[in-house]
Amino acid sequence: MADHYDVLGVQPDASDADIKKAYRRLARELHPDVNPSPDAAERFKDVTHAYDVLSDPEQRRRYDAGPQADSPFGGGGAAGFSDIFDAFFGGGGGGRGSGPRSRAERGQDALLRIDVDLDEVVFGTHKEVEVDTAVLCETCHGSCCAPGTSPRTCDICGGSGHIQRQVRSLLGNVVTSAPCGTCRGYGTVIPNPCPTCQGQGRVRARRSIPVDVPAGVDSGLRLQMPGQGEVGPAGGPSGDLYLEIRVRHHDVFSRDGDDLLATLEVGMTDAILGTTTTIDGLDGPVELEIRPGVQSADVLVLKDRGVTKLRGSGRGDLRVGVQVVTPTKLSHKERQLVEQLAKSHKATKPQLARFQQGMFGKLRDRFFNF
Ligand SMILES: [Zn+2]
Ligand SMILES: [Zn+2]
């Protein structure tokens, strides 16, 4: 006789749950009610016997201990009737006279993308979003019936929602239960459907929802709005609405976590002599001091002028990278002045710089990857 574990297609260390799952899968495939071939009937017997043994802790222990310990008649073919039933009707006896199902079901969740600007991200914003979704039918309020009418008990199943029939099988007569086709398992039929919603209990509508977008959100983040998704069939509870944030590209500022990054172009003479200037931050003007001798890729850090933190408190920093701009057009006079400067100022020859691994490497990369 083949090994019980092989018969079920599981490993010898399989858990009880795995064994049960394997058995249910095979039973659905091989049960004589579904598979009429004699081969399948034979395999079904083997599978059932293997399951008998392995699903009983004591018998499984004896079987594991050695082949002699397992009598081929050990289990007595008692493969839990309820397990076979479960294999077909999804466990818990759910298919068996568990009453009609409700028309009302929870509505689906909805996903919507919303675009926000970077300056809205810095402090958070308030928006109205338009949602095209299912809402409760105003005519029938979810009853699905035309005004003044009501559902009628299904004649075919008598209101149970299920039809039972007896099936002969290897194991004797089995009572199977299936949802009633006339009422689709609801136990009632609707003789006069609501004309507004065609008996759905809900209609599609556009509505506007106010949304508070918190500060510090980033692209890809989803805001959950409980109960703002679509209303379920027959007035069932609403699903949730998810808003996926997309932050629009900004011409000047980019973002690194809670920090804002920007590039400041500084003229050659300002770079040499130093200056002060005012830049337009996302929340107003900011004064910047440029020290004499500032270099390209130097970074000026403005504390707490970045994005408001989504978690925790405070704001990130604004990091401004300097880019020294070399003049390309000089008048004759200017050229003479620069030549004089070159003579008196013995600058080092152009040379290859050593790679600098600093905290601003990232920003430096940004300059050269534009
Ligand atoms: Zn209606
Ligand atoms: Zn019915």
Short mmCIF file of C-alpha atoms and ligand atoms in Angstrom, two decimals:
data_model
loop_
_atom_site.label_atom_id
_atom_site.label_comp_id
_atom_site.label_asym_id
_atom_site.label_seq_id
_atom_site.Cartn_x
_atom_site.Cartn_y
_atom_site.Cartn_z
CA MET A 1 0.00 0.00 0.00
CA ALA A 2 1.29 3.44 -0.90
CA ASP A 3 2.50 5.74 1.83
CA HIS A 4 -0.38 7.72 3.33
CA TYR A 5 1.54 10.97 3.08
CA ASP A 6 2.24 10.34 -0.61
CA VAL A 7 -1.40 9.52 -1.22
CA LEU A 8 -2.40 12.91 0.19
CA GLY A 9 0.57 14.64 -1.43
CA VAL A 10 1.90 16.13 1.81
CA GLN A 11 5.22 16.01 3.64
CA PRO A 12 5.60 13.63 6.61
CA ASP A 13 5.84 16.68 8.90
CA ALA A 14 2.66 18.26 7.53
CA SER A 15 0.43 20.00 10.08
CA ASP A 16 -3.11 18.80 10.82
CA ALA A 17 -4.42 21.80 8.91
CA ASP A 18 -2.31 20.94 5.85
CA ILE A 19 -3.51 17.35 5.91
CA LYS A 20 -7.10 18.46 6.14
CA LYS A 21 -6.60 20.92 3.30
CA ALA A 22 -4.99 18.28 1.08
CA TYR A 23 -7.80 15.85 1.80
CA ARG A 24 -10.49 18.37 1.03
CA ARG A 25 -8.82 19.29 -2.24
CA LEU A 26 -8.54 15.63 -3.31
CA ALA A 27 -12.06 14.80 -2.16
CA ARG A 28 -13.44 17.56 -4.33
CA GLU A 29 -11.53 16.13 -7.29
CA LEU A 30 -12.18 12.42 -6.75
CA HIS A 31 -15.53 12.07 -5.02
CA PRO A 32 -17.75 9.71 -7.07
CA ASP A 33 -20.43 12.34 -7.25
CA VAL A 34 -18.10 14.56 -9.25
CA ASN A 35 -15.76 12.13 -10.90
CA PRO A 36 -17.45 9.00 -12.32
CA SER A 37 -14.28 7.16 -13.44
CA PRO A 38 -13.57 3.85 -11.58
CA ASP A 39 -9.97 4.97 -11.20
CA ALA A 40 -11.09 8.02 -9.25
CA ALA A 41 -13.33 5.91 -7.02
CA GLU A 42 -10.35 3.70 -6.19
CA ARG A 43 -8.14 6.69 -5.42
CA PHE A 44 -10.90 8.29 -3.38
CA LYS A 45 -10.97 5.21 -1.16
CA ASP A 46 -7.19 5.36 -0.70
CA VAL A 47 -7.25 9.07 -0.01
CA THR A 48 -10.04 8.66 2.50
CA HIS A 49 -8.24 5.86 4.28
CA ALA A 50 -5.00 7.87 4.40
CA TYR A 51 -6.90 10.80 5.84
CA ASP A 52 -8.62 8.56 8.39
CA VAL A 53 -5.27 7.51 9.73
CA LEU A 54 -3.43 10.82 9.59
CA SER A 55 -6.24 12.96 10.95
CA ASP A 56 -6.41 10.89 14.16
CA PRO A 57 -3.44 11.82 16.39
CA GLU A 58 -3.23 8.37 17.96
CA GLN A 59 -3.41 6.50 14.64
CA ARG A 60 -0.98 8.91 13.04
CA ARG A 61 1.50 8.31 15.87
CA ARG A 62 1.26 4.55 15.41
CA TYR A 63 1.55 4.90 11.63
CA ASP A 64 4.65 7.09 11.98
CA ALA A 65 6.17 4.56 14.38
CA GLY A 66 6.35 1.83 11.75
CA PRO A 67 4.51 0.13 8.92
CA GLN A 68 3.54 -2.91 11.02
CA ALA A 69 1.76 -0.77 13.54
CA ASP A 70 -0.87 0.31 11.08
CA SER A 71 -3.62 -2.17 10.45
CA PRO A 72 -5.13 -1.71 7.03
CA PHE A 73 -8.51 -1.86 8.73
CA GLY A 74 -7.47 0.58 11.43
CA GLY A 75 -9.70 3.50 10.74
CA GLY A 76 -12.79 1.58 9.83
CA GLY A 77 -13.55 3.95 6.98
CA ALA A 78 -15.05 6.52 9.26
CA ALA A 79 -13.50 9.43 7.41
CA GLY A 80 -15.45 12.15 9.10
CA PHE A 81 -18.67 12.52 7.19
CA SER A 82 -18.59 16.16 8.10
CA ASP A 83 -15.15 16.48 6.50
CA ILE A 84 -16.50 15.23 3.20
CA PHE A 85 -19.39 17.58 3.56
CA ASP A 86 -16.98 20.43 4.32
CA ALA A 87 -14.99 19.59 1.22
CA PHE A 88 -18.02 20.48 -0.87
CA PHE A 89 -19.78 23.11 1.14
CA GLY A 90 -16.97 25.10 2.62
CA GLY A 91 -16.77 24.11 6.25
CA GLY A 92 -18.80 24.83 9.31
CA GLY A 93 -21.86 23.20 7.75
CA GLY A 94 -22.40 26.59 6.17
CA GLY A 95 -24.29 25.20 3.20
CA ARG A 96 -26.67 23.20 5.30
CA GLY A 97 -29.83 25.03 6.15
CA SER A 98 -27.97 28.01 7.53
CA GLY A 99 -30.88 30.20 6.48
CA PRO A 100 -31.28 32.55 3.54
CA ARG A 101 -28.53 35.04 2.83
CA SER A 102 -29.07 38.72 3.17
CA ARG A 103 -29.45 40.95 0.12
CA ALA A 104 -27.61 43.68 1.93
CA GLU A 105 -23.84 43.39 1.58
CA ARG A 106 -21.01 45.68 2.44
CA GLY A 107 -20.14 48.01 -0.43
CA GLN A 108 -16.76 47.98 -2.09
CA ASP A 109 -13.86 50.16 -1.15
CA ALA A 110 -12.99 52.88 -3.62
CA LEU A 111 -9.60 54.25 -4.57
CA LEU A 112 -9.08 57.74 -5.89
CA ARG A 113 -5.91 59.66 -6.70
CA ILE A 114 -5.56 63.25 -5.66
CA ASP A 115 -2.88 65.68 -6.77
CA VAL A 116 -1.41 68.13 -4.29
CA ASP A 117 1.21 70.82 -4.75
CA LEU A 118 4.40 70.80 -2.76
CA ASP A 119 3.46 74.01 -0.95
CA GLU A 120 0.21 72.33 0.13
CA VAL A 121 2.27 69.47 1.51
CA VAL A 122 4.39 71.77 3.64
CA PHE A 123 1.49 72.79 5.87
CA GLY A 124 -1.34 70.46 4.88
CA THR A 125 -4.43 71.53 2.98
CA HIS A 126 -8.17 71.18 2.69
CA LYS A 127 -9.69 69.90 -0.54
CA GLU A 128 -13.05 68.91 -1.95
CA VAL A 129 -12.84 65.71 -3.96
CA GLU A 130 -15.48 64.54 -6.40
CA VAL A 131 -16.36 60.88 -6.01
CA ASP A 132 -18.44 58.94 -8.51
CA THR A 133 -19.86 56.14 -6.43
CA ALA A 134 -22.93 54.16 -5.40
CA VAL A 135 -25.24 55.88 -2.93
CA LEU A 136 -28.42 54.75 -1.22
CA CYS A 137 -31.51 54.86 -3.48
CA GLU A 138 -33.71 57.71 -2.28
CA THR A 139 -36.86 56.06 -3.61
CA CYS A 140 -36.70 52.71 -1.80
CA HIS A 141 -34.07 53.50 0.86
CA GLY A 142 -32.37 50.21 0.13
CA SER A 143 -35.43 47.95 0.28
CA CYS A 144 -35.15 47.37 -3.51
CA CYS A 145 -38.99 47.36 -3.74
CA ALA A 146 -41.22 49.82 -5.56
CA PRO A 147 -42.93 52.16 -3.09
CA GLY A 148 -45.88 50.47 -1.38
CA THR A 149 -44.68 46.93 -2.17
CA SER A 150 -42.56 44.46 -0.25
CA PRO A 151 -40.55 41.27 -0.88
CA ARG A 152 -42.46 37.98 -1.09
CA THR A 153 -41.35 34.67 0.39
CA CYS A 154 -39.87 32.43 -2.31
CA ASP A 155 -42.34 29.68 -3.31
CA ILE A 156 -39.63 27.30 -4.42
CA CYS A 157 -37.51 27.09 -1.27
CA GLY A 158 -40.17 28.26 1.16
CA GLY A 159 -37.94 31.07 2.34
CA SER A 160 -34.94 28.98 3.40
CA GLY A 161 -32.85 30.06 0.42
CA HIS A 162 -31.66 26.49 -0.12
CA ILE A 163 -32.80 23.49 -2.11
CA GLN A 164 -31.92 20.10 -0.66
CA ARG A 165 -31.66 16.89 -2.58
CA GLN A 166 -30.56 13.35 -1.85
CA VAL A 167 -27.63 11.94 -3.78
CA ARG A 168 -26.57 8.30 -3.80
CA SER A 169 -22.87 7.92 -3.28
CA LEU A 170 -20.32 5.36 -2.15
CA LEU A 171 -21.05 6.39 1.38
CA GLY A 172 -24.79 5.88 1.07
CA ASN A 173 -27.35 8.60 0.62
CA VAL A 174 -25.96 12.07 1.07
CA VAL A 175 -28.16 15.09 1.44
CA THR A 176 -26.74 18.00 -0.47
CA SER A 177 -27.92 21.55 -0.24
CA ALA A 178 -27.54 24.24 -2.87
CA PRO A 179 -28.68 27.85 -3.04
CA CYS A 180 -32.18 28.22 -4.47
CA GLY A 181 -31.98 29.30 -8.10
CA THR A 182 -35.27 31.16 -8.05
CA CYS A 183 -34.46 33.58 -5.24
CA ARG A 184 -30.65 33.19 -5.57
CA GLY A 185 -30.49 32.15 -1.93
CA TYR A 186 -32.22 35.23 -0.52
CA GLY A 187 -35.38 33.35 0.52
CA THR A 188 -37.52 36.12 -0.92
CA VAL A 189 -38.26 37.49 -4.34
CA ILE A 190 -39.08 41.07 -5.25
CA PRO A 191 -42.25 41.13 -7.35
CA ASN A 192 -42.09 44.88 -8.02
CA PRO A 193 -38.52 46.18 -8.15
CA CYS A 194 -37.93 49.83 -7.36
CA PRO A 195 -38.01 51.71 -10.69
CA THR A 196 -35.30 54.18 -9.65
CA CYS A 197 -32.59 51.63 -8.84
CA GLN A 198 -33.96 48.63 -10.78
CA GLY A 199 -34.19 46.78 -7.49
CA GLN A 200 -30.54 47.31 -6.52
CA GLY A 201 -31.26 49.53 -3.53
CA ARG A 202 -28.52 51.92 -4.65
CA VAL A 203 -27.76 54.25 -7.53
CA ARG A 204 -24.63 55.83 -8.95
CA ALA A 205 -24.09 59.44 -8.08
CA ARG A 206 -21.40 62.06 -8.00
CA ARG A 207 -20.77 63.65 -4.68
CA SER A 208 -18.25 65.99 -3.20
CA ILE A 209 -16.33 65.00 -0.07
CA PRO A 210 -14.28 67.38 2.04
CA VAL A 211 -10.80 66.06 2.74
CA ASP A 212 -8.17 67.29 5.14
CA VAL A 213 -4.81 66.43 3.66
CA PRO A 214 -2.38 66.41 6.55
CA ALA A 215 0.98 68.16 6.26
CA GLY A 216 3.94 65.99 5.32
CA VAL A 217 2.18 63.48 3.07
CA ASP A 218 4.15 62.06 0.18
CA SER A 219 3.34 60.44 -3.16
CA GLY A 220 1.94 56.95 -2.78
CA LEU A 221 0.52 57.53 0.70
CA ARG A 222 -3.11 56.50 1.04
CA LEU A 223 -5.56 58.30 3.27
CA GLN A 224 -8.37 56.07 4.49
CA MET A 225 -11.83 57.58 4.80
CA PRO A 226 -14.02 55.02 6.57
CA GLY A 227 -17.55 54.64 5.22
CA GLN A 228 -16.98 56.96 2.24
CA GLY A 229 -16.75 54.17 -0.34
CA GLU A 230 -19.72 52.81 -2.22
CA VAL A 231 -22.94 51.87 -0.47
CA GLY A 232 -23.52 48.11 -0.54
CA PRO A 233 -26.29 46.35 -2.50
CA ALA A 234 -29.73 46.67 -0.86
CA GLY A 235 -28.51 49.45 1.40
CA GLY A 236 -25.64 47.44 2.89
CA PRO A 237 -22.96 49.30 4.83
CA SER A 238 -20.58 51.50 2.84
CA GLY A 239 -17.03 50.48 1.99
CA ASP A 240 -14.12 52.78 2.68
CA LEU A 241 -12.65 55.39 0.40
CA TYR A 242 -8.89 55.50 -0.09
CA LEU A 243 -7.23 58.60 -1.43
CA GLU A 244 -3.83 58.05 -2.93
CA ILE A 245 -1.68 61.13 -2.77
CA ARG A 246 0.38 62.30 -5.73
CA VAL A 247 2.58 65.31 -5.12
CA ARG A 248 3.01 67.44 -8.22
CA HIS A 249 6.49 68.23 -9.46
CA HIS A 250 7.68 71.65 -8.35
CA ASP A 251 9.87 73.84 -10.57
CA VAL A 252 12.13 75.05 -7.78
CA PHE A 253 11.92 72.77 -4.77
CA SER A 254 12.32 69.06 -4.44
CA ARG A 255 11.97 66.91 -1.40
CA ASP A 256 14.23 64.61 0.57
CA GLY A 257 12.16 63.17 3.41
CA ASP A 258 11.08 66.16 5.48
CA ASP A 259 13.75 68.39 3.99
CA LEU A 260 13.28 70.65 1.02
CA LEU A 261 16.09 71.01 -1.51
CA ALA A 262 16.75 73.94 -3.80
CA THR A 263 19.59 75.27 -5.87
CA LEU A 264 20.77 78.87 -5.66
CA GLU A 265 22.69 80.33 -8.57
CA VAL A 266 25.34 82.77 -7.31
CA GLY A 267 27.26 85.05 -9.67
CA MET A 268 31.04 84.76 -9.76
CA THR A 269 31.72 88.09 -8.10
CA ASP A 270 29.12 87.51 -5.36
CA ALA A 271 30.71 84.14 -4.76
CA ILE A 272 34.10 85.80 -4.33
CA LEU A 273 33.01 88.78 -2.25
CA GLY A 274 29.97 87.36 -0.41
CA THR A 275 26.50 88.94 -0.24
CA THR A 276 23.09 88.67 1.35
CA THR A 277 19.95 87.91 -0.59
CA THR A 278 16.30 87.04 -0.07
CA ILE A 279 14.77 83.95 -1.60
CA ASP A 280 11.11 82.97 -1.94
CA GLY A 281 10.59 79.98 0.31
CA LEU A 282 7.37 77.98 0.07
CA ASP A 283 6.10 79.89 3.10
CA GLY A 284 7.43 83.34 2.36
CA PRO A 285 10.72 85.19 1.95
CA VAL A 286 13.86 83.88 3.64
CA GLU A 287 17.06 85.87 4.07
CA LEU A 288 20.25 84.10 3.09
CA GLU A 289 23.81 85.11 3.80
CA ILE A 290 26.43 84.01 1.32
CA ARG A 291 29.90 84.04 2.77
CA PRO A 292 32.83 85.33 0.71
CA GLY A 293 34.52 82.45 -1.14
CA VAL A 294 31.44 80.23 -1.28
CA GLN A 295 31.93 77.21 -3.58
CA SER A 296 29.66 75.38 -5.97
CA ALA A 297 27.86 72.59 -4.09
CA ASP A 298 28.26 74.28 -0.71
CA VAL A 299 24.98 73.84 1.10
CA LEU A 300 23.26 76.49 3.17
CA VAL A 301 20.95 74.91 5.74
CA LEU A 302 17.90 76.85 6.89
CA LYS A 303 16.62 75.13 9.99
CA ASP A 304 12.90 74.34 10.26
CA ARG A 305 12.00 75.73 6.84
CA GLY A 306 11.25 72.32 5.33
CA VAL A 307 8.12 70.17 5.30
CA THR A 308 5.98 69.82 8.42
CA LYS A 309 6.54 66.32 9.73
CA LEU A 310 3.69 63.87 9.18
CA ARG A 311 4.65 61.95 12.30
CA GLY A 312 6.04 63.73 15.30
CA SER A 313 6.29 67.48 15.39
CA GLY A 314 8.28 70.28 13.86
CA ARG A 315 9.56 70.77 10.35
CA GLY A 316 12.46 69.55 8.31
CA ASP A 317 15.13 71.89 6.97
CA LEU A 318 15.50 73.81 3.74
CA ARG A 319 18.84 72.94 2.17
CA VAL A 320 20.02 75.32 -0.48
CA GLY A 321 22.89 74.17 -2.68
CA VAL A 322 25.08 76.85 -4.22
CA GLN A 323 25.91 76.85 -7.89
CA VAL A 324 28.46 79.44 -8.88
CA VAL A 325 27.65 80.90 -12.27
CA THR A 326 30.57 81.84 -14.49
CA PRO A 327 29.93 84.80 -16.80
CA THR A 328 30.02 83.88 -20.46
CA LYS A 329 29.89 87.33 -22.04
CA LEU A 330 32.32 89.99 -20.94
CA SER A 331 32.88 93.46 -22.30
CA HIS A 332 36.39 94.36 -23.43
CA LYS A 333 36.95 96.28 -20.20
CA GLU A 334 35.70 93.46 -18.00
CA ARG A 335 37.97 91.03 -19.77
CA GLN A 336 40.98 93.25 -19.08
CA LEU A 337 40.01 93.43 -15.39
CA VAL A 338 39.77 89.65 -15.12
CA GLU A 339 43.13 89.26 -16.89
CA GLN A 340 44.68 91.64 -14.37
CA LEU A 341 43.15 89.63 -11.56
CA ALA A 342 44.50 86.42 -13.06
CA LYS A 343 48.02 87.89 -13.15
CA SER A 344 47.98 89.06 -9.53
CA HIS A 345 46.13 86.02 -8.15
CA LYS A 346 48.17 82.89 -8.53
CA ALA A 347 45.33 80.33 -8.63
CA THR A 348 46.12 76.65 -8.49
CA LYS A 349 46.21 74.89 -11.84
CA PRO A 350 43.13 72.89 -12.85
CA GLN A 351 43.47 69.45 -11.29
CA LEU A 352 41.40 66.37 -10.64
CA ALA A 353 39.56 66.61 -7.33
CA ARG A 354 39.47 63.79 -4.86
CA PHE A 355 36.07 62.22 -4.43
CA GLN A 356 34.43 63.73 -1.38
CA GLN A 357 32.16 61.56 0.59
CA GLY A 358 30.31 64.08 2.64
CA MET A 359 26.87 64.50 4.06
CA PHE A 360 25.96 66.58 1.04
CA GLY A 361 27.02 64.05 -1.52
CA LYS A 362 23.40 63.56 -2.42
CA LEU A 363 22.95 67.21 -3.18
CA ARG A 364 26.18 67.30 -5.13
CA ASP A 365 24.87 64.43 -7.24
CA ARG A 366 21.80 66.48 -7.92
CA PHE A 367 23.86 69.23 -9.50
CA PHE A 368 25.57 66.98 -11.91
CA ASN A 369 22.56 64.90 -12.80
CA PHE A 370 20.26 67.64 -13.91
ZN ZN B 1 -34.65 52.00 -5.20
ZN ZN B 2 -35.94 30.36 -3.11
#
